[in-house]
Short mmCIF file of C-alpha atoms in Angstrom, two decimals:
data_model
loop_
_atom_site.label_atom_id
_atom_site.label_comp_id
_atom_site.label_asym_id
_atom_site.label_seq_id
_atom_site.Cartn_x
_atom_site.Cartn_y
_atom_site.Cartn_z
CA MET A 1 7.02 -14.45 7.67
CA LYS A 2 10.42 -15.87 8.40
CA LYS A 3 13.00 -15.73 5.66
CA VAL A 4 10.50 -16.52 2.95
CA GLY A 5 9.10 -13.11 3.71
CA LEU A 6 12.05 -12.00 1.60
CA LEU A 7 10.26 -13.27 -1.49
CA LEU A 8 11.29 -10.48 -3.76
CA LEU A 9 8.94 -8.44 -5.84
CA ILE A 10 11.80 -8.18 -8.33
CA SER A 11 10.87 -11.72 -9.33
CA VAL A 12 8.06 -10.01 -11.21
CA PHE A 13 10.69 -8.29 -13.32
CA ALA A 14 12.43 -11.62 -13.89
CA LEU A 15 9.27 -12.79 -15.58
CA SER A 16 8.68 -9.57 -17.47
CA GLY A 17 11.48 -9.84 -20.03
CA CYS A 18 13.19 -6.60 -19.05
CA ALA A 19 16.45 -6.44 -21.01
CA GLN A 20 18.52 -5.12 -18.13
CA PHE A 21 17.17 -7.74 -15.78
CA LYS A 22 17.95 -10.45 -18.33
CA LYS A 23 21.54 -9.23 -18.50
CA TYR A 24 21.81 -9.23 -14.70
CA ALA A 25 20.31 -12.70 -14.48
CA GLY A 26 22.51 -14.14 -17.22
CA LEU A 27 19.63 -14.49 -19.66
CA THR A 28 21.42 -13.13 -22.71
CA ASP A 29 20.18 -13.56 -26.26
CA GLU A 30 22.77 -16.24 -26.91
CA ASN A 31 21.00 -18.44 -24.36
CA VAL A 32 17.89 -18.54 -26.57
CA PRO A 33 18.50 -21.77 -28.49
CA HIS A 34 16.11 -21.66 -31.42
CA LYS A 35 14.47 -19.23 -33.77
CA LEU A 36 10.70 -19.57 -33.72
CA ALA A 37 9.32 -21.47 -36.69
CA THR A 38 6.87 -19.79 -39.06
CA LEU A 39 3.38 -21.03 -38.34
CA LYS A 40 1.29 -22.39 -41.16
CA PRO A 41 -2.30 -21.18 -41.53
CA ILE A 42 -4.60 -23.10 -39.20
CA LYS A 43 -7.86 -24.39 -40.61
CA THR A 44 -10.60 -24.37 -37.98
CA LYS A 45 -12.02 -27.86 -37.52
CA LEU A 46 -13.81 -27.31 -34.25
CA VAL A 47 -16.37 -24.64 -33.49
CA VAL A 48 -16.27 -23.54 -29.85
CA LYS A 49 -19.63 -22.47 -28.44
CA LYS A 50 -20.02 -20.58 -25.19
CA VAL A 51 -22.35 -22.55 -22.91
CA TRP A 52 -22.46 -20.15 -19.95
CA LEU A 53 -20.52 -17.29 -18.41
CA ALA A 54 -20.18 -16.40 -14.74
CA ARG A 55 -18.06 -14.07 -12.61
CA PRO A 56 -18.34 -15.59 -9.14
CA SER A 57 -15.49 -13.61 -7.53
CA ASN A 58 -13.06 -10.80 -8.18
CA GLY A 59 -10.13 -13.16 -8.80
CA SER A 60 -6.70 -12.31 -7.44
CA ARG A 61 -6.63 -8.63 -8.47
CA ASN A 62 -3.13 -9.16 -9.85
CA LEU A 63 -1.79 -9.90 -6.37
CA ALA A 64 0.31 -12.87 -7.49
CA ALA A 65 -2.19 -15.42 -6.23
CA ASN A 66 -2.46 -18.21 -8.79
CA LEU A 67 -6.06 -19.16 -8.04
CA MET A 68 -7.62 -21.62 -10.48
CA PRO A 69 -11.10 -23.18 -10.53
CA ALA A 70 -11.25 -26.80 -9.36
CA VAL A 71 -13.64 -29.45 -10.69
CA SER A 72 -15.09 -32.55 -9.02
CA GLY A 73 -17.88 -34.37 -10.82
CA ASN A 74 -20.45 -31.78 -11.86
CA THR A 75 -19.22 -29.14 -9.40
CA ILE A 76 -16.83 -26.28 -10.13
CA VAL A 77 -15.37 -24.38 -7.18
CA ASN A 78 -13.90 -20.92 -7.62
CA ALA A 79 -12.10 -18.82 -5.00
CA GLY A 80 -11.21 -15.13 -5.00
CA TYR A 81 -8.31 -13.46 -3.24
CA ASN A 82 -10.84 -11.52 -1.12
CA GLY A 83 -11.99 -14.75 0.56
CA LYS A 84 -15.13 -15.46 -1.42
CA VAL A 85 -15.67 -19.10 -2.41
CA VAL A 86 -18.38 -20.13 -4.86
CA ALA A 87 -19.53 -23.58 -6.01
CA MET A 88 -21.31 -23.83 -9.34
CA ASP A 89 -22.97 -26.51 -11.41
CA ARG A 90 -20.60 -27.51 -14.22
CA ILE A 91 -23.40 -28.00 -16.77
CA SER A 92 -25.59 -24.95 -16.17
CA GLY A 93 -23.30 -22.52 -14.35
CA LYS A 94 -25.92 -22.17 -11.61
CA THR A 95 -24.56 -21.17 -8.19
CA LEU A 96 -24.86 -24.02 -5.68
CA TRP A 97 -23.50 -22.20 -2.64
CA THR A 98 -21.42 -19.18 -1.67
CA THR A 99 -19.33 -18.59 1.43
CA HIS A 100 -16.67 -16.17 2.68
CA VAL A 101 -13.73 -17.44 4.72
CA ASN A 102 -12.74 -14.00 6.09
CA HIS A 103 -9.13 -14.46 4.99
CA GLN A 104 -7.26 -13.52 1.83
CA ILE A 105 -6.93 -16.71 -0.21
CA SER A 106 -3.50 -17.53 -1.65
CA GLY A 107 -3.69 -21.18 -2.77
CA GLY A 108 -6.26 -23.57 -4.19
CA PRO A 109 -9.03 -24.36 -4.13
CA SER A 110 -8.73 -28.13 -4.26
CA VAL A 111 -11.91 -30.23 -4.25
CA ASN A 112 -13.17 -33.79 -4.05
CA VAL A 113 -16.59 -35.24 -3.23
CA GLN A 114 -16.37 -34.34 0.47
CA LEU A 115 -14.01 -31.37 0.77
CA VAL A 116 -12.98 -28.02 -0.60
CA VAL A 117 -9.53 -27.04 0.73
CA LEU A 118 -7.72 -23.74 0.31
CA THR A 119 -4.86 -21.80 1.89
CA THR A 120 -4.54 -18.18 2.94
CA ASN A 121 -1.86 -15.52 2.96
CA ASP A 122 -1.78 -15.55 6.78
CA ALA A 123 -0.76 -19.23 6.83
CA LYS A 124 -4.14 -20.89 7.35
CA VAL A 125 -5.46 -24.11 5.83
CA ILE A 126 -9.26 -24.14 5.61
CA ALA A 127 -11.49 -27.11 4.75
CA LEU A 128 -15.11 -26.63 3.67
CA ASP A 129 -17.94 -29.08 3.13
CA ALA A 130 -18.10 -29.60 -0.64
CA LYS A 131 -21.90 -29.87 -0.60
CA THR A 132 -22.74 -26.85 1.55
CA GLY A 133 -19.65 -24.64 1.89
CA LYS A 134 -19.75 -24.93 5.68
CA LYS A 135 -16.34 -24.66 7.37
CA LEU A 136 -15.25 -28.05 8.74
CA TRP A 137 -11.84 -27.21 10.15
CA GLN A 138 -9.01 -24.69 10.07
CA LYS A 139 -5.32 -25.14 10.85
CA THR A 140 -2.28 -22.85 11.04
CA ILE A 141 0.95 -23.72 9.23
CA SER A 142 4.45 -22.24 9.31
CA ASN A 143 4.13 -19.93 6.31
CA GLU A 144 1.92 -18.80 3.48
CA SER A 145 1.12 -21.41 0.83
CA LEU A 146 0.62 -20.51 -2.84
CA ALA A 147 0.17 -24.10 -3.98
CA ALA A 148 -3.12 -25.95 -4.29
CA PRO A 149 -3.37 -28.61 -1.56
CA ALA A 150 -3.57 -32.28 -2.57
CA ILE A 151 -6.49 -34.39 -1.34
CA GLY A 152 -6.43 -38.20 -1.28
CA GLU A 153 -6.43 -41.33 0.88
CA ASN A 154 -8.21 -39.42 3.69
CA LYS A 155 -5.37 -36.89 3.79
CA VAL A 156 -4.83 -33.26 2.86
CA ILE A 157 -1.24 -32.43 1.85
CA VAL A 158 -0.13 -28.79 2.03
CA LYS A 159 3.22 -27.29 1.00
CA ALA A 160 4.25 -23.97 2.58
CA LEU A 161 6.62 -21.48 0.97
CA ASP A 162 9.33 -22.22 3.54
CA GLY A 163 9.53 -25.87 2.38
CA HIS A 164 7.40 -27.42 5.12
CA VAL A 165 5.06 -30.16 3.88
CA TYR A 166 2.08 -31.05 6.08
CA ALA A 167 -0.28 -34.01 6.12
CA PHE A 168 -3.65 -33.41 7.79
CA ASN A 169 -6.47 -35.86 8.43
CA ALA A 170 -9.14 -34.93 5.89
CA ALA A 171 -12.00 -35.56 8.32
CA ASP A 172 -10.93 -33.44 11.30
CA GLY A 173 -7.75 -31.60 10.30
CA GLN A 174 -5.48 -33.29 12.81
CA GLN A 175 -1.83 -33.07 11.75
CA GLN A 176 -0.46 -36.52 10.92
CA TRP A 177 3.09 -35.69 9.87
CA LEU A 178 5.42 -32.84 8.92
CA TYR A 179 8.38 -32.86 6.54
CA ARG A 180 10.87 -29.96 6.56
CA HIS A 181 12.97 -29.00 3.54
CA GLU A 182 15.44 -26.08 3.73
CA GLU A 183 14.60 -23.58 0.99
CA PRO A 184 16.87 -20.85 -0.48
CA ASN A 185 16.59 -17.25 0.70
CA MET A 186 15.63 -16.00 -2.75
CA VAL A 187 12.78 -17.72 -4.59
CA LEU A 188 10.13 -16.89 -7.15
CA ARG A 189 6.69 -16.06 -5.83
CA GLU A 190 5.30 -19.26 -7.28
CA SER A 191 5.04 -22.76 -5.85
CA SER A 192 4.87 -26.31 -7.10
CA ALA A 193 1.79 -28.11 -5.80
CA PRO A 194 2.21 -31.50 -4.07
CA VAL A 195 0.86 -34.52 -5.95
CA ILE A 196 -0.56 -37.68 -4.37
CA HIS A 197 0.11 -40.76 -6.49
CA GLY A 198 -0.67 -44.12 -4.96
CA LYS A 199 1.05 -44.33 -1.57
CA ARG A 200 3.49 -41.51 -2.23
CA VAL A 201 3.55 -37.70 -2.32
CA ILE A 202 5.66 -36.02 -5.02
CA VAL A 203 6.88 -32.53 -4.09
CA GLY A 204 9.11 -30.01 -5.92
CA PHE A 205 11.18 -27.46 -3.99
CA ALA A 206 12.78 -24.10 -4.72
CA ASP A 207 16.36 -25.42 -4.73
CA GLY A 208 15.67 -27.71 -7.71
CA THR A 209 15.03 -30.85 -5.63
CA LEU A 210 12.20 -33.25 -6.42
CA THR A 211 11.24 -35.50 -3.51
CA SER A 212 9.05 -38.56 -3.05
CA LEU A 213 7.55 -38.95 0.45
CA SER A 214 5.61 -41.80 1.98
CA LEU A 215 1.95 -40.75 2.08
CA GLN A 216 1.33 -42.53 5.37
CA GLN A 217 4.29 -41.29 7.43
CA GLY A 218 6.08 -38.60 5.42
CA ASN A 219 9.35 -40.55 5.19
CA VAL A 220 11.69 -39.73 2.30
CA GLN A 221 11.60 -42.45 -0.37
CA TRP A 222 14.00 -40.68 -2.69
CA GLU A 223 15.33 -37.20 -3.54
CA GLN A 224 16.68 -35.97 -6.84
CA LEU A 225 18.48 -32.64 -7.26
CA PHE A 226 18.19 -32.51 -11.01
CA THR A 227 19.38 -28.91 -11.43
CA SER A 228 21.93 -26.96 -9.38
CA ASN A 229 22.85 -23.45 -10.52
CA ASN A 230 26.14 -21.74 -9.68
CA GLY A 231 25.51 -18.38 -11.31
CA ALA A 232 27.39 -15.17 -10.66
CA ASN A 233 24.55 -13.66 -8.64
CA LEU A 234 21.52 -14.69 -6.59
CA VAL A 235 19.09 -14.25 -9.46
CA SER A 236 21.00 -16.52 -11.84
CA GLN A 237 21.33 -19.12 -9.06
CA MET A 238 17.55 -19.49 -8.70
CA SER A 239 16.36 -22.95 -9.68
CA ASP A 240 12.81 -23.13 -8.35
CA ILE A 241 10.60 -26.06 -9.23
CA ASP A 242 7.31 -24.22 -9.71
CA THR A 243 5.72 -26.67 -12.12
CA THR A 244 3.43 -29.21 -10.53
CA PRO A 245 4.90 -32.70 -11.14
CA LEU A 246 3.01 -34.63 -13.80
CA VAL A 247 2.88 -38.41 -13.33
CA ASP A 248 2.24 -40.71 -16.28
CA GLY A 249 2.60 -44.42 -15.57
CA GLN A 250 6.06 -44.92 -14.08
CA THR A 251 7.39 -41.54 -15.22
CA ILE A 252 7.34 -38.10 -13.58
CA PHE A 253 7.67 -35.02 -15.78
CA VAL A 254 8.84 -31.79 -14.18
CA ALA A 255 10.64 -28.54 -15.06
CA ASN A 256 12.34 -25.75 -13.16
CA TYR A 257 13.48 -22.16 -13.51
CA HIS A 258 17.01 -21.65 -14.94
CA GLY A 259 17.13 -25.41 -15.27
CA HIS A 260 15.67 -28.30 -17.22
CA VAL A 261 12.57 -30.13 -18.26
CA ALA A 262 13.08 -33.74 -17.23
CA ALA A 263 11.57 -37.20 -17.03
CA LEU A 264 12.28 -39.20 -13.87
CA ASN A 265 11.61 -42.76 -12.79
CA LEU A 266 8.68 -42.81 -10.35
CA GLN A 267 10.11 -45.63 -8.24
CA ASN A 268 13.65 -44.34 -7.61
CA GLY A 269 13.84 -40.76 -8.94
CA LYS A 270 16.56 -41.52 -11.48
CA ILE A 271 16.63 -39.16 -14.45
CA ARG A 272 15.54 -40.81 -17.71
CA TRP A 273 16.16 -37.73 -19.85
CA ARG A 274 16.42 -33.97 -19.46
CA HIS A 275 16.81 -30.92 -21.68
CA LYS A 276 18.00 -27.43 -20.88
CA VAL A 277 14.81 -25.37 -20.58
CA SER A 278 13.98 -22.67 -18.02
CA SER A 279 10.32 -22.79 -16.99
CA TYR A 280 7.97 -21.95 -14.15
CA ASN A 281 4.87 -23.12 -16.06
CA ASN A 282 3.02 -26.40 -15.75
CA ILE A 283 3.67 -29.21 -18.22
CA ALA A 284 1.10 -30.72 -20.60
CA LEU A 285 1.12 -34.23 -21.98
CA ASP A 286 -0.66 -36.21 -24.69
CA ASN A 287 -0.07 -39.74 -25.97
CA ARG A 288 2.87 -38.62 -28.13
CA ARG A 289 4.62 -35.60 -26.64
CA VAL A 290 5.44 -33.53 -23.57
CA TYR A 291 4.80 -29.79 -23.89
CA VAL A 292 6.26 -26.95 -21.83
CA THR A 293 6.34 -23.16 -22.15
CA ASP A 294 9.68 -21.68 -21.13
CA SER A 295 10.32 -18.44 -19.23
CA ALA A 296 10.83 -16.58 -22.52
CA GLY A 297 7.39 -17.61 -23.80
CA GLN A 298 8.54 -20.28 -26.27
CA VAL A 299 6.63 -23.57 -26.45
CA TRP A 300 8.70 -26.77 -26.55
CA ALA A 301 7.57 -30.27 -27.48
CA PHE A 302 9.52 -33.45 -26.58
CA ASN A 303 8.96 -37.04 -27.63
#
């Protein structure tokens, strides 16, 4: 579909650690900043007990669909690439309902009390009733979406691979606004999910730009290009934001490929700090540190 159909399968090799690919991409050993520390023996303080086990779908079958279970209250919703969607009780693992959307699922699911929303590889957005699994509405967008939709304030926000961001009415699926961002020709087959925070939508794009949009109208509140690569070839120029922005108070944490992990001001997008780290993985946060796994598999912690 369009130029994003050029999403290259060689991006798989970029993530694989192939030595020749690293050389081509400029990822030489000298770019690895630290030797891994020797781990001390870990004394187990917590015993993990399996409560239940279920296999509700066949997953993504290694087809580069990053499908993760979604939780709302006591309900867990799982989707498989083959189109099967299953809701289960979080406590018992009992199946509450099962449905099949007759499309190959590429993004989501996302869930709240009323809705389950997912996207498909043929550029569909599908909303299901969270209590029954019945289809409520279906819409077509400009391109495939690999990112989980965001649900909030009676809106569903969907980001397509070509940089289009859509806002749909959660009740009936009517499109309320559309924002277009020009994406590079060569991107990783990953995608940062949009985040609703208050009256704004935070979205990361494949050119290294983080953008804050008005939730009500889709107007740009601020944009921050916090990494721009000028490598010798297309691969080394890639700077995709594939981590989902993490908002904590008045700070947004985000990272990108061939770029940085950074903290930005929520109100104006100004960079508070950043460190050179290449990552396409989501960020974790506790009350002391920010954690990120880089593209070489190293785990970093920042104060």
